[in-house]
PDB file of C-alpha atoms in Angstrom:
ATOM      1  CA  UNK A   1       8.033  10.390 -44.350  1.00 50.00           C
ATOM      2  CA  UNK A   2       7.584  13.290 -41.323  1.00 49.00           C
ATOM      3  CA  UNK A   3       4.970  14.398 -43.683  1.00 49.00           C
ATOM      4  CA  UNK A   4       2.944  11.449 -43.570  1.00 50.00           C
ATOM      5  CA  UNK A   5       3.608  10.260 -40.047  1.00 48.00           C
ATOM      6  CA  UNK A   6       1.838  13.907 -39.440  1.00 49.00           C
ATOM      7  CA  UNK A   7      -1.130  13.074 -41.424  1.00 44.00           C
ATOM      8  CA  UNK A   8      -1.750   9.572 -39.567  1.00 50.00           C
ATOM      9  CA  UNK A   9      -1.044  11.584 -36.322  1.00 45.00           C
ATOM     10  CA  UNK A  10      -4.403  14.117 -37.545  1.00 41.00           C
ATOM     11  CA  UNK A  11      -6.459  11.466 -38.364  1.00 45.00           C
ATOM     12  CA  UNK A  12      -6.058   9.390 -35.630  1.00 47.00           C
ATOM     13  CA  UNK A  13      -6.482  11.776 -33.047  1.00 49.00           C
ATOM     14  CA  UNK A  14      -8.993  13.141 -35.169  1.00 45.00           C
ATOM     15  CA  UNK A  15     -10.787   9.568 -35.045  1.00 46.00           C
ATOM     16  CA  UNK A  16     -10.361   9.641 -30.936  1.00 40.00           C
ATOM     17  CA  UNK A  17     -11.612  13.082 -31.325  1.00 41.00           C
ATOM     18  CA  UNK A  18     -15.215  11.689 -33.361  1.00 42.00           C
ATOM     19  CA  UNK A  19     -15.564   8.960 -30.954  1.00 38.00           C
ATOM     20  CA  UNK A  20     -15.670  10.787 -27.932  1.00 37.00           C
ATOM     21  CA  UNK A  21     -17.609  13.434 -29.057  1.00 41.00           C
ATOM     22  CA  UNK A  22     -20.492  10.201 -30.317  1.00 40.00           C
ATOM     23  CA  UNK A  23     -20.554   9.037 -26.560  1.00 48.00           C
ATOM     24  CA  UNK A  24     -23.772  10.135 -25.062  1.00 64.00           C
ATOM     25  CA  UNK A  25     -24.880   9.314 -21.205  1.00 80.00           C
ATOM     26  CA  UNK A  26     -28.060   7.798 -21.699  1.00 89.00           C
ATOM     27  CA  UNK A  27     -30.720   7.738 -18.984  1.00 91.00           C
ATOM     28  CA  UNK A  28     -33.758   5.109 -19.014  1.00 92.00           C
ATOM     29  CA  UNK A  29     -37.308   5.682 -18.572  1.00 91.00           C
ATOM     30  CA  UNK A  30     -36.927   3.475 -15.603  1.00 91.00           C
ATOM     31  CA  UNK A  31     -34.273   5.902 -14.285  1.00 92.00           C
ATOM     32  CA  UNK A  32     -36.943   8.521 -14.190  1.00 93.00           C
ATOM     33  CA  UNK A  33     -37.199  10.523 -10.951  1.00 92.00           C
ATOM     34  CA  UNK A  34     -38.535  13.868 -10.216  1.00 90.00           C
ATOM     35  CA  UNK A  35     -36.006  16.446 -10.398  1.00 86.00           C
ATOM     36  CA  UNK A  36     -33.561  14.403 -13.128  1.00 90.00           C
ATOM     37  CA  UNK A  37     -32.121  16.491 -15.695  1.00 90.00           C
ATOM     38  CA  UNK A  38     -32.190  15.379 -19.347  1.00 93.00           C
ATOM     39  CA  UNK A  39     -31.949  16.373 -22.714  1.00 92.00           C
ATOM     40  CA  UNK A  40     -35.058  16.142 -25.257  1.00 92.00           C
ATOM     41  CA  UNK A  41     -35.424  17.653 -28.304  1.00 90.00           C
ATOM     42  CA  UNK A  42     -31.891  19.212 -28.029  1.00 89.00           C
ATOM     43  CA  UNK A  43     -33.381  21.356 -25.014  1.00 91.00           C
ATOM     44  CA  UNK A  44     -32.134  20.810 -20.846  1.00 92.00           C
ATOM     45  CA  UNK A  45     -35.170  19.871 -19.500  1.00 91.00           C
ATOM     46  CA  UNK A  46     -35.899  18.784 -15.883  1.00 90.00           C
ATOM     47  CA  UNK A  47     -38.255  15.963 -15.093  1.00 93.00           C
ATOM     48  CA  UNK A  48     -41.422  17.540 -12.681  1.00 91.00           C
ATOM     49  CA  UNK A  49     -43.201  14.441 -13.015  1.00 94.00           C
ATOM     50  CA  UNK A  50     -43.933  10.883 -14.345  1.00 94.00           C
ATOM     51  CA  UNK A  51     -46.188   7.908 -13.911  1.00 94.00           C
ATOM     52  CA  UNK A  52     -45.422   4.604 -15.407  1.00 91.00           C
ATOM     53  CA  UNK A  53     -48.985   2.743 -17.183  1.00 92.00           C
ATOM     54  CA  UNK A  54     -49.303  -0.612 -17.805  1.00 88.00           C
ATOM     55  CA  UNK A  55     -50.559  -1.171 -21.352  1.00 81.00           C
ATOM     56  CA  UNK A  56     -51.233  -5.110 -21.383  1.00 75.00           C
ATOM     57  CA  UNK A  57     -50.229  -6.605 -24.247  1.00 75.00           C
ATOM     58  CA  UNK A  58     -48.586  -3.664 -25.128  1.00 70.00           C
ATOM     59  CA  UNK A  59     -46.490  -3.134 -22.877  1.00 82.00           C
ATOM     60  CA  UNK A  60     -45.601  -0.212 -20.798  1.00 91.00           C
ATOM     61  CA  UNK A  61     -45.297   3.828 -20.948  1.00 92.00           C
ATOM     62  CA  UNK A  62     -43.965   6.503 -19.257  1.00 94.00           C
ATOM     63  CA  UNK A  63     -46.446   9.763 -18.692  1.00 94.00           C
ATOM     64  CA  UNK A  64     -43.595  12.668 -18.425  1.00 96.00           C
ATOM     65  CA  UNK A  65     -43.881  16.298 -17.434  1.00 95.00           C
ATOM     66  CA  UNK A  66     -40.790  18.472 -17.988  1.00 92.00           C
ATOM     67  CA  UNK A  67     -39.447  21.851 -17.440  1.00 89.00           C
ATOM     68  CA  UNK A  68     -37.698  23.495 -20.254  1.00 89.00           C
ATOM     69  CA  UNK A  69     -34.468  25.041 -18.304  1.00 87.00           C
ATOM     70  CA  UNK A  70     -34.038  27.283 -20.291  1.00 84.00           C
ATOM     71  CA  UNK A  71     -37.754  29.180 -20.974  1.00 82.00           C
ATOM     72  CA  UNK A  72     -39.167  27.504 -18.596  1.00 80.00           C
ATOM     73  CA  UNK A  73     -42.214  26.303 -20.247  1.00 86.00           C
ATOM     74  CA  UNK A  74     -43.995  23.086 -19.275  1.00 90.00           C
ATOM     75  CA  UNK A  75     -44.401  20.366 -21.586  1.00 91.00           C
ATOM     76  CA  UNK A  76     -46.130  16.543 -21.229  1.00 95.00           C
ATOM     77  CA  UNK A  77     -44.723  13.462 -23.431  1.00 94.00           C
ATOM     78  CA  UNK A  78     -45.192   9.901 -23.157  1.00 94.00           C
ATOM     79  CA  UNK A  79     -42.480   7.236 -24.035  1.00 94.00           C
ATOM     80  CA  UNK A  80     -42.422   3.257 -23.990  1.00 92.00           C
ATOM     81  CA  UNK A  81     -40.644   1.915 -21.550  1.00 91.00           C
ATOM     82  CA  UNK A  82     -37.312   1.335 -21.585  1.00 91.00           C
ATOM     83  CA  UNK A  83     -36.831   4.512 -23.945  1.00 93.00           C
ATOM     84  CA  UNK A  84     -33.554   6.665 -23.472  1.00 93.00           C
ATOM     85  CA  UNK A  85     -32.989  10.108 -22.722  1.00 93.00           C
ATOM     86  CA  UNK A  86     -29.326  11.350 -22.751  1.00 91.00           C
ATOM     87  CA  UNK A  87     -28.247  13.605 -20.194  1.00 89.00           C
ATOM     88  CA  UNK A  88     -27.496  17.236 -20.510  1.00 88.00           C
ATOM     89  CA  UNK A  89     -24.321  18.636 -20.784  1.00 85.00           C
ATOM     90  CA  UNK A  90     -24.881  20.882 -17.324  1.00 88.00           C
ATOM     91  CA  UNK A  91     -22.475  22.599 -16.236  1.00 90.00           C
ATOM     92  CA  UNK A  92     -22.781  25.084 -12.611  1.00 90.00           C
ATOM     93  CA  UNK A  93     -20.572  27.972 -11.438  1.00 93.00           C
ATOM     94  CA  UNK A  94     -20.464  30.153  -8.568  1.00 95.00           C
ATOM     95  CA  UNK A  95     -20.945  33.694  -9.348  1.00 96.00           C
ATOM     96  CA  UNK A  96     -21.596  36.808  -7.699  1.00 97.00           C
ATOM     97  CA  UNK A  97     -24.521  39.196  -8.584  1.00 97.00           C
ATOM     98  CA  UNK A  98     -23.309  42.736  -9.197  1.00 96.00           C
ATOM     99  CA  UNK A  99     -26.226  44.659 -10.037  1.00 94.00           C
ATOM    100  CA  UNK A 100     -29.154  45.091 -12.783  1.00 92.00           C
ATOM    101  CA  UNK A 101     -29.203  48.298 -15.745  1.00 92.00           C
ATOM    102  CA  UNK A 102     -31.191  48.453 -18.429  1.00 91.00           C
ATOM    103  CA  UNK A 103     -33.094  45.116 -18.390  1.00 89.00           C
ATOM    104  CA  UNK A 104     -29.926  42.973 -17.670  1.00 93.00           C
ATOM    105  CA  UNK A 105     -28.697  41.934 -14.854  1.00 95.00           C
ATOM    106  CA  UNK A 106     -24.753  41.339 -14.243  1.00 96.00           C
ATOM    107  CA  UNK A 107     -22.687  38.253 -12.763  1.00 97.00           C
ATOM    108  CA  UNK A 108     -19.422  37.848 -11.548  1.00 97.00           C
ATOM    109  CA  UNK A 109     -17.756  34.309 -11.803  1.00 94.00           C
ATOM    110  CA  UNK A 110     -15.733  34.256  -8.456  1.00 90.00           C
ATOM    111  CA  UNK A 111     -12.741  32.435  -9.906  1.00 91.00           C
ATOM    112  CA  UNK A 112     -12.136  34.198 -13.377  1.00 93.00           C
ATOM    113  CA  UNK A 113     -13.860  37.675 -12.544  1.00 94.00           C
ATOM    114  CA  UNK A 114     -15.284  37.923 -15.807  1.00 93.00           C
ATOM    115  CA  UNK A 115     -18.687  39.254 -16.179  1.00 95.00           C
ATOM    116  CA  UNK A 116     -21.525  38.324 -17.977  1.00 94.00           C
ATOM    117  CA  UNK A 117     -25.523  39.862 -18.218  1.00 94.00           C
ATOM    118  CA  UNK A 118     -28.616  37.890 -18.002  1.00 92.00           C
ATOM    119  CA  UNK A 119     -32.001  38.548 -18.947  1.00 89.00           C
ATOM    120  CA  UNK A 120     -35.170  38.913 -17.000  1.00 87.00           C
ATOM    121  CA  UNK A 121     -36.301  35.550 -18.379  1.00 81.00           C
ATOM    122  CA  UNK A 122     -33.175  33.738 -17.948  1.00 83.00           C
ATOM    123  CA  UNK A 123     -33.255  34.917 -14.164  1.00 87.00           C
ATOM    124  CA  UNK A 124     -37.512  34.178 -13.583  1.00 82.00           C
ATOM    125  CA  UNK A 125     -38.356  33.994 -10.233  1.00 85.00           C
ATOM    126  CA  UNK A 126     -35.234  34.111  -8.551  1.00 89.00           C
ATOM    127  CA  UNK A 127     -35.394  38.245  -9.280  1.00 91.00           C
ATOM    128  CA  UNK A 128     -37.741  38.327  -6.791  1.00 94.00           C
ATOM    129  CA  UNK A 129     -35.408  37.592  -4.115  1.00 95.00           C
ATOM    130  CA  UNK A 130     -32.142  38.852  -5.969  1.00 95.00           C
ATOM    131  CA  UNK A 131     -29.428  41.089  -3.885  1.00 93.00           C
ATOM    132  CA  UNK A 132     -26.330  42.692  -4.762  1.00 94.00           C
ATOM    133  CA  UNK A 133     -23.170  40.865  -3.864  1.00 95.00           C
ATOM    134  CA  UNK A 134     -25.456  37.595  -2.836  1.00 96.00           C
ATOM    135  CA  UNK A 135     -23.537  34.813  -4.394  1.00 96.00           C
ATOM    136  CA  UNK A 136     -25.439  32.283  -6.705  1.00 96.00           C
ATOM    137  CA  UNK A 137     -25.421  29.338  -8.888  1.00 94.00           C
ATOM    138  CA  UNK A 138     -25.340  30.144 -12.730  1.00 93.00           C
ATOM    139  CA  UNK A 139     -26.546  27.371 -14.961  1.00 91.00           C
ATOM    140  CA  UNK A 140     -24.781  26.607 -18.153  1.00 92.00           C
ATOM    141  CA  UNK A 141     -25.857  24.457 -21.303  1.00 90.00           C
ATOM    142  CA  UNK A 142     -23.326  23.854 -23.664  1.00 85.00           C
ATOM    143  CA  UNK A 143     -21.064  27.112 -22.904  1.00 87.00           C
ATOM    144  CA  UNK A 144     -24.611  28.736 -22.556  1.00 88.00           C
ATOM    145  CA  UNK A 145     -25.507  30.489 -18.819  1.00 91.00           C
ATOM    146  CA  UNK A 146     -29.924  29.510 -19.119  1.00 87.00           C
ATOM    147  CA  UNK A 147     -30.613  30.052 -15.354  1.00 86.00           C
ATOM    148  CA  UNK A 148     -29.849  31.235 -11.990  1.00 90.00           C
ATOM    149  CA  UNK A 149     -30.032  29.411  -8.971  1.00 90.00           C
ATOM    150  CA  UNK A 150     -30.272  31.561  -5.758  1.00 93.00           C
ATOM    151  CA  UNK A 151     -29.926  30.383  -2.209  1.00 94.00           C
ATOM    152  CA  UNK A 152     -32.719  28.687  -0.479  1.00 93.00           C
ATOM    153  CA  UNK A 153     -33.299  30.507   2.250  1.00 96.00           C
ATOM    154  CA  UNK A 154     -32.445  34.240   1.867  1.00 96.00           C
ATOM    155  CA  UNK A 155     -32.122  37.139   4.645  1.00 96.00           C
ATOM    156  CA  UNK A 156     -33.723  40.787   3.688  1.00 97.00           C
ATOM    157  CA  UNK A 157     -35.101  43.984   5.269  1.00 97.00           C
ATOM    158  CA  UNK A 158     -38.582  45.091   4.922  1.00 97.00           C
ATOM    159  CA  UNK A 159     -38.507  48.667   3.222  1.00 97.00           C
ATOM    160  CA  UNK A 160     -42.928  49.203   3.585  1.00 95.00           C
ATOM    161  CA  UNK A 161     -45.614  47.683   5.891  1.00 94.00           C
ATOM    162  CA  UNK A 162     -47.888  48.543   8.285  1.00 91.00           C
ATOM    163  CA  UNK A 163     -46.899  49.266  11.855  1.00 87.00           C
ATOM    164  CA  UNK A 164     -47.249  46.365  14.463  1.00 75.00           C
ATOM    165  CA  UNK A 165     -50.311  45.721  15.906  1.00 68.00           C
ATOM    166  CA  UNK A 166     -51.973  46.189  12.493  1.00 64.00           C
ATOM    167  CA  UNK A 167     -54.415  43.251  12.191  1.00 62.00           C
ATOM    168  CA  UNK A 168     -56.308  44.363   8.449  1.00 60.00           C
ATOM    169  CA  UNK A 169     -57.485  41.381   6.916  1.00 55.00           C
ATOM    170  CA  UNK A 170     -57.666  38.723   9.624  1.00 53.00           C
ATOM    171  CA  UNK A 171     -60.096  36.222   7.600  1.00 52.00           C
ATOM    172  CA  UNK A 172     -57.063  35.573   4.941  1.00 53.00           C
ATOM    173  CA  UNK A 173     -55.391  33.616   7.760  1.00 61.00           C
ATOM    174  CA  UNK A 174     -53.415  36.383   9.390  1.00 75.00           C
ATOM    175  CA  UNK A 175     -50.570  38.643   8.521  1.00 90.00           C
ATOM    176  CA  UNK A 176     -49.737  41.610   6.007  1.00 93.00           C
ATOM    177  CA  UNK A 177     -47.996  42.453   2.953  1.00 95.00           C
ATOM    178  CA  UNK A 178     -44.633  43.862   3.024  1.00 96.00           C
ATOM    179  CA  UNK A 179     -42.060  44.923   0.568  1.00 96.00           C
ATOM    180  CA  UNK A 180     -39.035  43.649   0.606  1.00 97.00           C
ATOM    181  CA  UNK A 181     -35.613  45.259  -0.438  1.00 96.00           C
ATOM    182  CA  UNK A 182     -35.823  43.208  -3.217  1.00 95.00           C
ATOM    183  CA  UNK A 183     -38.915  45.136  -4.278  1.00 94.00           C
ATOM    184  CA  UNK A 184     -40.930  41.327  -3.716  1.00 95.00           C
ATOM    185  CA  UNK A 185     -44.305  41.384  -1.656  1.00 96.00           C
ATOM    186  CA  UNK A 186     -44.637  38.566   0.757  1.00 96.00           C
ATOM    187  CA  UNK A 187     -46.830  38.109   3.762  1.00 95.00           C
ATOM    188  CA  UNK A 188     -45.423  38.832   7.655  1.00 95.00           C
ATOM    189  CA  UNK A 189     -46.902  38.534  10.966  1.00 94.00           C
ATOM    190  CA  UNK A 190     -48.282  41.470  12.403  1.00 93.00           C
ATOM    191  CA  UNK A 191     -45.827  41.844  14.732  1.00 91.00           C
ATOM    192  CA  UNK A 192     -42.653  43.127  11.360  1.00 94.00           C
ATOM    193  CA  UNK A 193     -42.085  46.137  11.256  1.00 94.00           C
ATOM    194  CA  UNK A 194     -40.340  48.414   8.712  1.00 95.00           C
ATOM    195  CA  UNK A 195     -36.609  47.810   8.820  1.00 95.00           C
ATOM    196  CA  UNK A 196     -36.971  44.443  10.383  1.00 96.00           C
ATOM    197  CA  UNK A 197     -34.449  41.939   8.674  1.00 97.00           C
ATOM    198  CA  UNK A 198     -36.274  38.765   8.215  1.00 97.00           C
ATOM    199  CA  UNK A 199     -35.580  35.288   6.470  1.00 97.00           C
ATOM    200  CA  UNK A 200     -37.763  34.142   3.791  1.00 96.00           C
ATOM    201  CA  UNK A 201     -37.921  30.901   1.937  1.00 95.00           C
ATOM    202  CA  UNK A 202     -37.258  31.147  -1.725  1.00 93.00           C
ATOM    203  CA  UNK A 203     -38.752  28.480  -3.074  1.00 87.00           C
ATOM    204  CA  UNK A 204     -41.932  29.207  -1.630  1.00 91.00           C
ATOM    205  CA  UNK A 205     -41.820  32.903  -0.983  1.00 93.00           C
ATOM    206  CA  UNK A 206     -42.988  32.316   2.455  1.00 95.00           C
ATOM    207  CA  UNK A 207     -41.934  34.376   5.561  1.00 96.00           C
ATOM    208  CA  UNK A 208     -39.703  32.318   8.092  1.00 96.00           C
ATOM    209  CA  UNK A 209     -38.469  34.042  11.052  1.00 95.00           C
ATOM    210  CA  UNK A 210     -37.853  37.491  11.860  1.00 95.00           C
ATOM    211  CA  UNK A 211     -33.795  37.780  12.251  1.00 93.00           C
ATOM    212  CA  UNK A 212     -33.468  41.028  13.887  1.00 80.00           C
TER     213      UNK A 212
END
């Protein structure tokens, strides 16, 4: 009897267990906005952009772009309307970067300490602007880290420019190269000079304000 009272236990929780695990979050075409993360093709994707055409007779479609989160590519695909997507299982966690050897580059999760390396291409552009000890967001799919999100606006020294008062190039529309710490070139008034902390604008790469 305790023997088969176990095996209905199993298979009932087992059945719970199936059931759950078949409940997907769908997302309509007319959900569409830029920025929405789905999943297509088993890949995290995020919607860059979409335009909805009127067919006639034939109804309606959806012109998508996406970003593949995790490689980053770009593809285009066009669904009817009223088409689902399900959403991605995305999950985000706040780590802290400890420093890069031999092509990877090390996190810290700030609640379990354990570390984990990430490639070049799982970190893309946010390398660029990447310091030790700067605290990020990691991306995960499905127990997976795919990407690093860094902070918007990020505060860094210039290690290599010309001296103030250098005008160079003034038909480009004013200002010079510099390095940063980072070892990322972006372009600062004339007025930066070497060891000037500055803010900069990650998304854009674009000098803000000088900060001391």
């Amino acid at each position: 009897m305790r023997r088969r009272c176990s095996v209905e236990f199993f298979a009932k929780n087992a059945t719970i267990e199936h059931i759950i695990q078949e409940v997907r979050i769908l997302i309509s075409t007319s959900d569409f906005r830029k920025g929405l993360k789905v999943e297509y093709k088993g890949e995290p994707c995020e919607i860059v952009d979409f335009q909805h055409v009127k067919m006639g007779r034939g109804g309606a479609i959806v012109r998508t772009k996406f970003k593949n989160l995790k490689t980053g590519a770009v593809l285009e695909e066009t669904f009817r309307s009223g088409e689902k997507l399900e959403r991605p299982g995305l999950e985000e966690k706040s780590m802290q970067y400890l420093y890069g050897q031999d092509g990877l580059y090390y996190f810290m999760d700030m609640e379990t300490y354990e570390q984990i390396p990430l490639s070049l291409d799982q970190l893309g552009d946010s390398k660029n602007f990447l310091k030790e000890n700067m605290t990020v967001k990691v991306l995960y799919h499905k127990e997976q880290p795919i990407s690093v999100e860094i902070p918007t606006f990020v505060e860094l020294v210039v290690v290599k420019t010309d001296p103030a008062g250098f005008r160079g190039d003034t038909a480009s529309g004013g200002g010079k190269p510099a390095q940063l710490e980072t070892g990322a070139m972006v372009k600062v008034p004339f007025h930066i000079n070497e060891g000037d902390t500055i803010k900069i604008d990650t998304r854009t790469s674009e000098y803000i304000e000088r900060v001391k």
